[in-house]
Amino acid sequence: MGYPPLRSSVHALHAPLLTDLPALGMDAASIASDFRHHFAHNLGCDRHCTAVRYYYDSLVLTLRDRIMERWKNTQYTYEEADSRSVYYLSMEFLMGRTLGNAVLNLGLVDEVERAMTSLGLIMEEIAESEHDAGLGNGGLGRLAACFLDSCATLQLPVVGYGIRYVYGMFRQRIENGRQLEEPDHWMRHGNPWELKRAEFTQRIRFGGRSEVSRDSSGRLQAHWVDTQDVLAIPYDIPIPGYRNGTVNTLRLWSAAATDEFDLSEFNAGSYTESVREKNVAEHITMVLYPNDASENGKELRLRQQYFLASASLQDVLRQWVHWHGRDFSEFSAKNCFQLNDTHPSCAIPELMRLLMDEYDVGWEEAWAITSRSMAYTNHTLLPEALERWPVRMFRQLLPRLLDIIFEINARFLTEVAQRWPGDIERQRRMSLIEETPVPMVRMAYLAIVGSFSVNGVAELHSRLLACGLLRDFHDLWPLKFNNKTNGVTQRRWLAGCNPPLAQLITNAIGEGWVSDLDRLSMLAPLAENADFRARWRAVRRIGKTRLAHLIQTECRVSFDTSALFDVQVKRIHEYKRQLLNCLHIIHLYDRIKRGDTSDWTPRCVLLGGKAAPGYRIAKRIIKLVNNIAKVVNGDPDVGGLLRVAFLPDYRVSAMEVICPGTDLSEQISTAGKEASGTGNMKFMMNGALTIGTLDGANIEIRAAVGAENFFLFGLTAEEVEEQRHAYHPDAIIAADEDLFRVIKLLESGHFSQFEPGIFQEIIDSLRSPHDPWMTIADFRAFVNAQRQVATAYRDQDAWIRMSIYNTAASGRFSTDRTIAEYNREIWRLTPIPAQGSNTL
Ligand code: CJW
């Protein structure tokens, strides 16, 4: 394992001298002193170095030293406890910025602030210079990041395994109202948080053939031969818990060529040819696929998935063999892999392969170990997001894995046949291989068959999985299925991003809520206290001022903080129905133009989000929002009654400014389509009210805060499915005067005067009886609910009361609760408090 040891015995004798160092000071003076050391000695900065990057790097190194002590202690503690561990396998970890969160979790907010001030620096400016680590698309990736924070805070031995993409989620620029994608070279100036662990490099195989031979004892032995290999190099990122001395690990894999490059080419003078292999290998971890909720079947994506699964499993097995030898009898009692959607589900056949081919374990035992170690989380009901890989591609890229998948399938279908004799149709439905003209591997079915637990991410979603999409599997194994409603970490999404509100809450109920969010319920009685409401309102005004400033800078649109701030930020997708929001904005505009403005509530509407680069309609929706904004904001008749802005490059750090400044959170997906949503929780926690359908976690949010503090509208998931067959949008349009006028305005080219016809496809999709998202069906209910919102907002006292109730009821939506449930019902880990010095 790792690098060769020192040959002399000196090391063993003096090891404590090297490792048991005196604890570093956690006070402002020590921090300032170490900062100066890193600035001058480590980074080699001099009086000409005034770039904020130098200050940022110096501060990170100063903090990293302090984290390092706790990181080692945590790992020693886990080792000594010989504890069961969980590995969270995810293609995405949408971490955002790290500095502010590290300072908060280390309990150093005041000391670092003082240290920076003493050096003439402004902490906020340094923190804001950090580039987001955008290693994810949206909710699924951000959930993984929130989970890591909660696992460390709950002191659970959980390791995150992911990919170190050189380019993260693309940067979005808006030009003439259209999305342009630019590469996000987020590590251009290095990443001081990561620690390269070259000694734990793994070898990953691709291509070649699978062969079978008999070994000396006559047993069949499979060989994967003639492979093209790639190295996986791990980089570790520390994940500090909240003021508890625990530091967990996020291990990200980077691809590199094996060093056996083609010498003959090199000697023949073809230098470029000789390094081609290196380039091809490094492509694997070059760029994050920017698709959210739709698979696109590219071979490189399957390469990435297998690369993650194989590197992570080999890493875990390496450690297992180091501590336990080749006895795997306790492996599934000590190790659990949580698969973040099907993206890492190659882990199932890969663990089988490693156990059988590398460690001589027989099929039955290998299967028992694998299927007791794996747990699968499903994040979507959308059929287009369910991953399927062509069998042919699998055979070319991962021939040995395909053998294993076929064998898993054969044994599984035997089980189905025993349970339902003669039910051929059911076997066809449940097969891991879809027997279409181009046969496909169904990754979700592979994940279910190979796991001991299958969970959805909100109550409705889990129910719809069990009685809809995955019904056959639920019939077979009802006990495998469970729900784990998502959450968000209050460290980032309240304490970190909204210091004025956090301070007000702490002054009122103490600081316990930062690690026990249910305590926010103590705020509820204060909603009846006029003085507290006044303070709440003042704090909300600070958040709105900050958001208005962002919108002024980024969009050149002025938002008046006395207006209602109405916000929808999330990936652009038809099912999320940004179009319904557009129809409402056009309706408000039409009312203003008609002079129907008595009792008007001034409103500022913000939209933001990225469209997958290949998703044509989503990109056209962005153009529509921008064109509407241009017309509305430029019309003198509108005055201050309505403002519309599209914020470019929506990302984690933008949401940290957006959610504290939002009055109204738009959660308006077609019921039954949004698995959970997590933006909805961030808004609620910060005191926004929700306008929403009965979809995903909205249902649980409404139940928690009470129907009277939530603006509900629209068809239920059941109604959507019932009415789909008799859906006639044209008839609805004809019968609704307001809607008729909105569609007419759209069709008249009012929002596309310089490019006639560009919104025709959008209009056609809305008017189609086959529109899967049934936008027109919910228009009237949405407009009516928005009227109630406008009326409610005019009574500021009542609104603020509802705002307080929302925050007070958001305790359930902490990932601390989510992770506690994963742990109680799936992982069964014992919390392990960090031992040794420096535990805080
Ligand atoms: O997961 C969140 C939910 C949210 C759901 C999102 C999700 O839409 O409602 O709150 C956390 O549970 N993301 C994906 N599915 N569901 C997702 C993300 C990236 C993907 C993908 C699906 C990338 C690909 C394919 C499907 C790809 O091939 O690149």
Coordinates of C-alpha atoms in Angstrom, one line a residue, residues 28-307:
A28 CA -6.8 36.2 16.3
A29 CA -3.1 36.9 17.1
S30 CA -2.0 33.3 16.2
I31 CA -4.1 33.4 13.1
A32 CA -2.7 36.7 12.0
S33 CA 0.9 35.5 12.7
D34 CA 0.5 32.3 10.7
F35 CA -1.2 34.3 7.9
R36 CA 1.9 36.5 7.6
H37 CA 4.1 33.4 7.6
H38 CA 2.2 31.8 4.8
F39 CA 2.0 35.0 2.8
A40 CA 5.7 35.7 3.0
H41 CA 7.4 32.3 3.4
N42 CA 5.1 29.8 1.9
L43 CA 3.7 31.8 -1.1
G44 CA 6.8 34.0 -1.4
C45 CA 4.7 37.2 -1.6
D46 CA 6.4 40.6 -1.3
R47 CA 5.2 44.2 -1.1
H48 CA 4.1 44.0 -4.8
C49 CA 1.7 41.2 -4.1
T50 CA -1.6 43.1 -3.7
A51 CA -3.9 40.7 -5.5
V52 CA -6.7 39.4 -3.3
R53 CA -5.8 35.8 -4.4
Y54 CA -2.6 36.0 -2.2
Y55 CA -4.6 36.9 0.8
Y56 CA -7.1 34.2 0.1
D57 CA -4.4 31.5 -0.3
S58 CA -2.7 32.7 2.9
L59 CA -5.9 32.5 4.9
V60 CA -6.8 29.1 3.5
L61 CA -3.4 27.7 4.4
T62 CA -3.6 29.2 7.9
L63 CA -7.0 27.5 8.4
R64 CA -5.9 24.3 6.7
D65 CA -3.1 23.8 9.2
R66 CA -5.7 23.9 12.0
I67 CA -8.0 21.6 10.1
M68 CA -5.1 19.2 9.5
E69 CA -4.6 18.4 13.2
R70 CA -8.3 17.6 13.6
W71 CA -8.4 15.7 10.4
K72 CA -5.7 13.3 11.6
N73 CA -7.3 12.9 15.0
T74 CA -10.6 12.1 13.4
Q75 CA -9.1 9.4 11.1
Y76 CA -7.2 7.9 14.1
T77 CA -10.3 7.8 16.1
Y78 CA -12.2 6.0 13.3
E79 CA -9.4 3.5 12.8
E80 CA -9.2 2.7 16.5
A81 CA -12.9 2.2 16.8
D82 CA -12.7 -0.1 13.8
S83 CA -16.1 1.3 13.0
R84 CA -18.5 0.6 10.3
S85 CA -18.2 3.2 7.5
V86 CA -20.3 4.6 4.8
Y87 CA -19.1 5.7 1.3
Y88 CA -21.3 8.3 -0.4
L89 CA -20.7 7.7 -4.1
S90 CA -21.7 10.6 -6.3
M91 CA -20.8 11.9 -9.7
E92 CA -21.6 15.4 -8.3
F93 CA -20.6 17.4 -5.2
L94 CA -21.8 21.0 -5.7
M95 CA -19.6 22.5 -3.0
G96 CA -19.8 26.2 -3.8
R97 CA -17.3 28.2 -1.8
T98 CA -15.4 26.6 1.1
L99 CA -13.7 29.4 3.1
G100 CA -16.7 30.9 4.9
N101 CA -18.1 27.5 5.8
A102 CA -14.8 26.3 7.2
V103 CA -14.4 29.4 9.3
L104 CA -18.0 29.0 10.6
N105 CA -17.6 25.2 11.4
L106 CA -14.2 25.8 13.1
G107 CA -15.9 28.4 15.4
L108 CA -13.5 31.1 14.2
V109 CA -15.9 33.7 12.7
D110 CA -14.9 36.4 15.2
E111 CA -11.3 35.5 15.5
V112 CA -10.6 35.4 11.8
E113 CA -12.5 38.7 11.3
R114 CA -10.3 40.3 14.0
A115 CA -7.1 38.8 12.6
M116 CA -7.9 40.2 9.1
T117 CA -8.8 43.6 10.4
S118 CA -5.6 43.7 12.4
L119 CA -3.8 43.2 9.0
G120 CA -5.8 45.9 7.3
L121 CA -7.8 43.3 5.3
I122 CA -11.6 42.8 4.9
M123 CA -12.7 39.3 5.5
E124 CA -15.8 39.6 3.3
E125 CA -13.8 40.7 0.3
I126 CA -11.4 37.8 0.7
A127 CA -14.3 35.3 1.1
E128 CA -16.1 36.7 -2.0
S129 CA -13.0 36.3 -4.2
E130 CA -13.3 32.5 -3.9
H131 CA -14.5 30.8 -7.1
D132 CA -17.4 28.4 -6.6
A133 CA -16.5 24.7 -6.9
G134 CA -19.4 24.0 -9.3
L135 CA -18.9 20.2 -9.5
G136 CA -22.6 19.5 -10.0
N137 CA -25.7 20.5 -12.0
G138 CA -28.3 21.3 -9.4
G139 CA -30.2 19.8 -6.5
L140 CA -28.7 16.3 -6.7
G141 CA -25.1 17.6 -6.4
R142 CA -25.9 20.3 -3.8
L143 CA -27.7 17.6 -1.7
A144 CA -24.5 15.6 -1.7
A145 CA -22.6 18.6 -0.4
C146 CA -25.1 19.3 2.3
F147 CA -25.0 15.6 3.3
L148 CA -21.2 15.8 3.9
D149 CA -21.7 18.8 6.2
S150 CA -24.3 17.0 8.2
C151 CA -22.4 13.7 8.4
A152 CA -19.3 15.5 9.8
T153 CA -21.5 17.5 12.2
L154 CA -23.2 14.3 13.4
Q155 CA -19.7 12.7 13.7
L156 CA -20.5 9.8 11.4
P157 CA -17.7 8.0 9.6
V158 CA -18.8 8.8 6.1
V159 CA -16.4 9.4 3.1
G160 CA -17.6 11.2 0.0
Y161 CA -16.2 9.8 -3.3
G162 CA -16.5 11.8 -6.5
I163 CA -14.7 13.2 -9.5
R164 CA -12.2 16.1 -9.6
Y165 CA -13.5 17.7 -12.8
V166 CA -11.1 20.2 -14.3
Y167 CA -14.1 22.1 -15.7
G168 CA -17.2 22.3 -13.5
M169 CA -20.7 23.4 -14.5
F170 CA -20.4 25.9 -17.4
R171 CA -20.5 29.6 -16.8
Q172 CA -23.6 31.2 -18.3
R173 CA -23.4 34.5 -20.1
I174 CA -26.5 36.2 -21.5
E175 CA -26.0 37.9 -24.9
N176 CA -29.0 39.4 -26.6
G177 CA -31.2 37.5 -24.2
R178 CA -29.7 34.1 -25.1
Q179 CA -27.6 31.7 -23.0
L180 CA -23.9 31.4 -24.0
E181 CA -21.9 28.6 -22.3
E182 CA -18.3 29.3 -21.3
P183 CA -15.9 26.8 -19.7
D184 CA -15.5 27.0 -16.0
H185 CA -11.8 26.6 -15.3
W186 CA -12.4 26.8 -11.6
M187 CA -9.0 25.6 -10.5
R188 CA -7.0 27.9 -12.8
H189 CA -5.2 29.4 -9.7
G190 CA -4.9 26.1 -7.9
N191 CA -7.1 24.7 -5.1
P192 CA -5.5 25.2 -1.7
W193 CA -8.1 23.0 0.0
E194 CA -7.1 19.8 -1.7
L195 CA -4.3 17.4 -0.7
K196 CA -3.0 15.1 -3.5
R197 CA -2.6 11.5 -2.3
A198 CA -0.6 10.1 -5.1
E199 CA 0.4 7.1 -2.9
F200 CA -3.2 5.8 -3.1
T201 CA -3.4 5.9 -7.0
Q202 CA -5.5 3.1 -8.5
R203 CA -5.4 1.5 -11.9
I204 CA -8.7 1.5 -13.9
R205 CA -9.2 -0.8 -16.9
F206 CA -11.2 -0.2 -20.1
G207 CA -11.9 -2.2 -23.2
G208 CA -10.2 -5.5 -24.1
R209 CA -11.9 -8.9 -23.8
S210 CA -13.2 -11.1 -21.1
E211 CA -11.8 -14.7 -21.1
V212 CA -12.4 -17.8 -19.0
S213 CA -9.8 -20.4 -18.0
R214 CA -9.5 -23.2 -15.4
D215 CA -7.1 -22.7 -12.5
S216 CA -5.0 -25.4 -11.0
S217 CA -7.8 -26.7 -8.9
G218 CA -10.1 -26.9 -11.9
R219 CA -12.2 -23.8 -11.0
L220 CA -13.4 -21.4 -13.7
Q221 CA -11.5 -18.2 -13.5
A222 CA -12.4 -15.1 -15.5
H223 CA -9.7 -12.7 -16.9
W224 CA -10.2 -9.3 -18.3
V225 CA -7.3 -9.0 -20.8
D226 CA -5.9 -6.6 -23.4
T227 CA -7.2 -3.6 -21.5
Q228 CA -6.3 0.0 -21.9
D229 CA -5.6 1.3 -18.5
V230 CA -5.9 4.7 -16.8
L231 CA -4.7 5.8 -13.4
A232 CA -7.0 7.3 -10.8
I233 CA -5.2 9.8 -8.5
P234 CA -7.1 10.8 -5.3
Y235 CA -7.3 14.4 -4.0
D236 CA -8.7 14.8 -0.5
I237 CA -10.7 17.7 0.7
P238 CA -11.4 18.2 4.4
I239 CA -15.0 18.4 5.6
P240 CA -15.1 19.9 9.1
G241 CA -18.1 19.3 11.3
Y242 CA -19.7 22.1 13.2
R243 CA -17.5 23.0 16.2
N244 CA -16.9 19.4 17.1
G245 CA -13.3 18.5 16.2
T246 CA -14.4 16.1 13.5
V247 CA -13.0 16.4 10.0
N248 CA -14.3 13.9 7.4
T249 CA -13.0 13.4 3.9
L250 CA -14.2 14.1 0.4
R251 CA -12.0 12.1 -2.0
L252 CA -12.1 13.2 -5.6
W253 CA -10.5 11.1 -8.4
S254 CA -8.4 12.6 -11.2
A255 CA -7.5 10.6 -14.3
A256 CA -3.9 10.3 -15.6
A257 CA -2.2 8.2 -18.2
T258 CA -0.2 5.2 -17.0
D259 CA 3.4 6.1 -17.5
E260 CA 4.0 3.3 -20.1
F261 CA 3.7 5.7 -22.9
D262 CA 4.7 4.7 -26.4
L263 CA 8.5 4.7 -26.5
S264 CA 8.8 3.6 -30.0
E265 CA 6.8 6.6 -31.2
F266 CA 8.8 8.8 -29.0
N267 CA 12.1 7.4 -30.4
A268 CA 10.8 7.8 -33.9
G269 CA 10.5 11.5 -33.2
S270 CA 6.6 11.6 -33.0
Y271 CA 6.5 13.3 -29.6
T272 CA 2.9 14.3 -30.0
E273 CA 1.8 10.8 -30.9
S274 CA 3.6 9.4 -27.9
V275 CA 1.7 11.7 -25.5
R276 CA -1.7 11.1 -27.2
E277 CA -2.6 8.4 -24.7
K278 CA -2.0 10.8 -21.9
N279 CA -4.5 13.3 -23.4
V280 CA -7.1 10.6 -24.0
A281 CA -6.7 9.3 -20.4
E282 CA -7.0 12.8 -18.9
H283 CA -10.2 13.5 -20.9
I284 CA -12.1 11.3 -18.5
T285 CA -12.1 13.8 -15.6
M286 CA -11.9 16.9 -17.8
V287 CA -15.5 18.1 -17.7
L288 CA -18.8 17.7 -15.8
Y289 CA -21.7 16.7 -18.1
P290 CA -24.2 19.7 -17.9
N291 CA -27.4 17.6 -18.0
D292 CA -29.8 17.8 -15.2
A293 CA -32.6 15.2 -15.4
S294 CA -31.9 13.8 -18.9
E295 CA -29.4 11.3 -19.9
N296 CA -27.6 11.6 -23.2
G297 CA -25.9 8.3 -23.7
K298 CA -22.3 9.5 -24.4
E299 CA -19.6 6.9 -24.0
L300 CA -17.3 9.3 -22.1
R301 CA -20.0 9.6 -19.4
L302 CA -20.1 5.8 -18.9
R303 CA -16.3 6.0 -18.7
Q304 CA -16.6 8.6 -16.0
Q305 CA -19.1 6.5 -14.1
Y306 CA -17.1 3.4 -14.1
F307 CA -13.9 5.3 -13.3

